[in-house]
Amino acid sequence: MNLLWRTHFDCDHAEFSSTTNGGGGNGRAGETWQVAKVSVCNITENHRWLVVTIPAESTPVIWRAIKDDWLVMCDEAALTMSMRTANIDLRTTTVHKIRFASRKEYWSFVANVTYARVRAYDGGWPNIEQLNLAGQGSRA
């Protein structure tokens, strides 16, 4: 049973960058990093949501269900996850990046996003609950 509004991951001191580029570039030119709070929560029954807030902003800069409609790229060396739309037909693309200060925070975030994306696929994976990434139960 999924509990709505349950937080599975919460980090108060990550960094966030968002760049818009044309022509499919990598989005690195003009990167500006801001301190951000990053959370992965159950907001709806069927999906976990990514919520990113910047202290100076009154609304979240990212508030979306974690599904397979975004491409994610993980950079373990930089402790960064980049996300952009999977629609390659767009003329401009916004690349969102989240960077963590520790390997533990980074891998906890990657695990939560991975778990949510696997659950979001149509048909699901029958043994997904055995991964125990839901934060429930103990490891055997």
Tab-separated table of C-alpha atoms in Angstrom, residues 15-127:
chain	number	residue	atom	x	y	z
A	15	GLU	CA	22.688	22.054	-5.793
A	16	PHE	CA	20.473	22.681	-8.821
A	17	SER	CA	21.188	24.027	-12.298
A	18	SER	CA	18.837	24.525	-15.228
A	19	THR	CA	19.989	25.544	-18.707
A	20	THR	CA	18.106	25.832	-21.966
A	21	ASN	CA	19.947	25.191	-25.188
A	22	GLY	CA	19.159	24.817	-28.856
A	23	GLY	CA	20.381	22.247	-31.308
A	24	GLY	CA	20.903	19.448	-28.807
A	25	GLY	CA	23.992	20.846	-27.062
A	26	ASN	CA	25.115	19.564	-23.698
A	27	GLY	CA	23.797	22.516	-21.698
A	28	ARG	CA	27.110	23.238	-19.937
A	29	ALA	CA	27.598	26.793	-21.185
A	30	GLY	CA	26.424	29.304	-18.613
A	31	GLU	CA	25.640	26.841	-15.824
A	32	THR	CA	24.659	28.524	-12.584
A	33	TRP	CA	24.313	26.372	-9.494
A	34	GLN	CA	21.939	27.224	-6.643
A	35	VAL	CA	21.413	25.598	-3.266
A	36	ALA	CA	18.288	23.449	-3.432
A	37	LYS	CA	16.143	21.081	-1.421
A	38	VAL	CA	15.475	17.814	-3.268
A	39	SER	CA	12.724	15.368	-2.299
A	40	VAL	CA	11.201	12.200	-3.713
A	41	CYS	CA	7.649	11.733	-2.401
A	42	ASN	CA	4.444	9.810	-2.987
A	43	ILE	CA	2.064	12.575	-4.017
A	44	THR	CA	-0.243	10.463	-6.160
A	45	GLU	CA	-1.050	6.810	-5.683
A	46	ASN	CA	0.635	5.600	-8.867
A	47	HIS	CA	3.819	7.658	-9.026
A	48	ARG	CA	6.583	9.049	-6.922
A	49	TRP	CA	7.311	12.701	-7.553
A	50	LEU	CA	10.508	14.716	-7.747
A	51	VAL	CA	10.251	18.056	-5.961
A	52	VAL	CA	13.116	20.566	-6.169
A	53	THR	CA	12.853	23.890	-4.356
A	54	ILE	CA	15.226	26.853	-4.276
A	55	PRO	CA	15.165	28.921	-1.056
A	56	ALA	CA	14.650	32.205	-2.974
A	57	GLU	CA	11.702	30.832	-5.015
A	58	SER	CA	8.145	30.656	-3.690
A	59	THR	CA	7.220	27.612	-5.807
A	60	PRO	CA	9.187	24.470	-6.671
A	61	VAL	CA	11.406	24.677	-9.762
A	62	ILE	CA	10.641	21.006	-10.445
A	63	TRP	CA	7.372	19.331	-9.430
A	64	ARG	CA	6.766	16.294	-11.588
A	65	ALA	CA	5.973	12.605	-11.524
A	66	ILE	CA	9.015	10.403	-12.046
A	67	LYS	CA	8.236	8.570	-15.280
A	68	ASP	CA	10.136	7.372	-18.323
A	69	ASP	CA	9.408	10.501	-20.398
A	70	TRP	CA	12.669	12.164	-19.354
A	71	LEU	CA	16.160	10.976	-20.120
A	72	VAL	CA	18.423	10.823	-17.099
A	73	MET	CA	22.198	10.793	-17.151
A	74	CYS	CA	24.199	9.955	-14.050
A	75	ASP	CA	27.745	11.206	-13.477
A	76	GLU	CA	29.141	9.384	-10.473
A	77	ALA	CA	32.438	11.295	-10.535
A	78	ALA	CA	30.602	14.640	-10.271
A	79	LEU	CA	27.790	13.232	-8.042
A	80	THR	CA	25.334	14.704	-10.546
A	81	MET	CA	22.137	13.555	-12.243
A	82	SER	CA	21.049	15.390	-15.394
A	83	MET	CA	17.492	15.208	-16.721
A	84	ARG	CA	15.929	16.361	-19.980
A	85	THR	CA	12.871	15.539	-22.038
A	86	ALA	CA	13.016	12.392	-24.134
A	87	ASN	CA	11.373	14.276	-27.044
A	88	ILE	CA	14.250	14.711	-29.511
A	89	ASP	CA	12.061	16.699	-31.928
A	90	LEU	CA	12.126	19.832	-29.776
A	91	ARG	CA	14.194	22.766	-31.067
A	92	THR	CA	15.244	23.779	-27.576
A	93	THR	CA	15.878	21.548	-24.623
A	94	THR	CA	16.046	22.386	-20.938
A	95	VAL	CA	18.579	20.354	-18.995
A	96	HIS	CA	18.051	20.151	-15.232
A	97	LYS	CA	20.965	19.017	-13.073
A	98	ILE	CA	21.085	18.059	-9.430
A	99	ARG	CA	24.431	17.750	-7.672
A	100	PHE	CA	25.016	16.227	-4.248
A	101	ALA	CA	27.737	16.791	-1.662
A	102	SER	CA	28.199	13.139	-0.694
A	103	ARG	CA	28.175	9.736	-2.352
A	104	LYS	CA	25.560	8.525	0.137
A	105	GLU	CA	23.107	11.292	-0.835
A	106	TYR	CA	23.833	10.787	-4.533
A	107	TRP	CA	23.301	7.023	-4.496
A	108	SER	CA	20.206	7.289	-2.280
A	109	PHE	CA	18.718	9.716	-4.810
A	110	VAL	CA	19.691	7.534	-7.795
A	111	ALA	CA	18.153	4.482	-6.087
A	112	ASN	CA	14.870	6.310	-5.425
A	113	VAL	CA	14.631	7.659	-8.981
A	114	THR	CA	15.456	4.211	-10.401
A	115	TYR	CA	12.813	2.551	-8.239
A	116	ALA	CA	10.185	5.113	-9.286
A	117	ARG	CA	11.025	4.819	-12.991
A	118	VAL	CA	10.873	1.018	-12.965
A	119	ARG	CA	7.463	1.153	-11.254
A	120	ALA	CA	6.247	3.710	-13.829
A	121	TYR	CA	6.760	1.400	-16.814
A	122	ASP	CA	3.504	-0.043	-18.146
A	123	GLY	CA	3.066	-3.581	-16.968
A	124	GLY	CA	5.573	-3.071	-14.183
A	125	TRP	CA	8.235	-5.534	-13.175
A	126	PRO	CA	6.832	-8.343	-11.042
A	127	ASN	CA	9.753	-8.500	-8.609
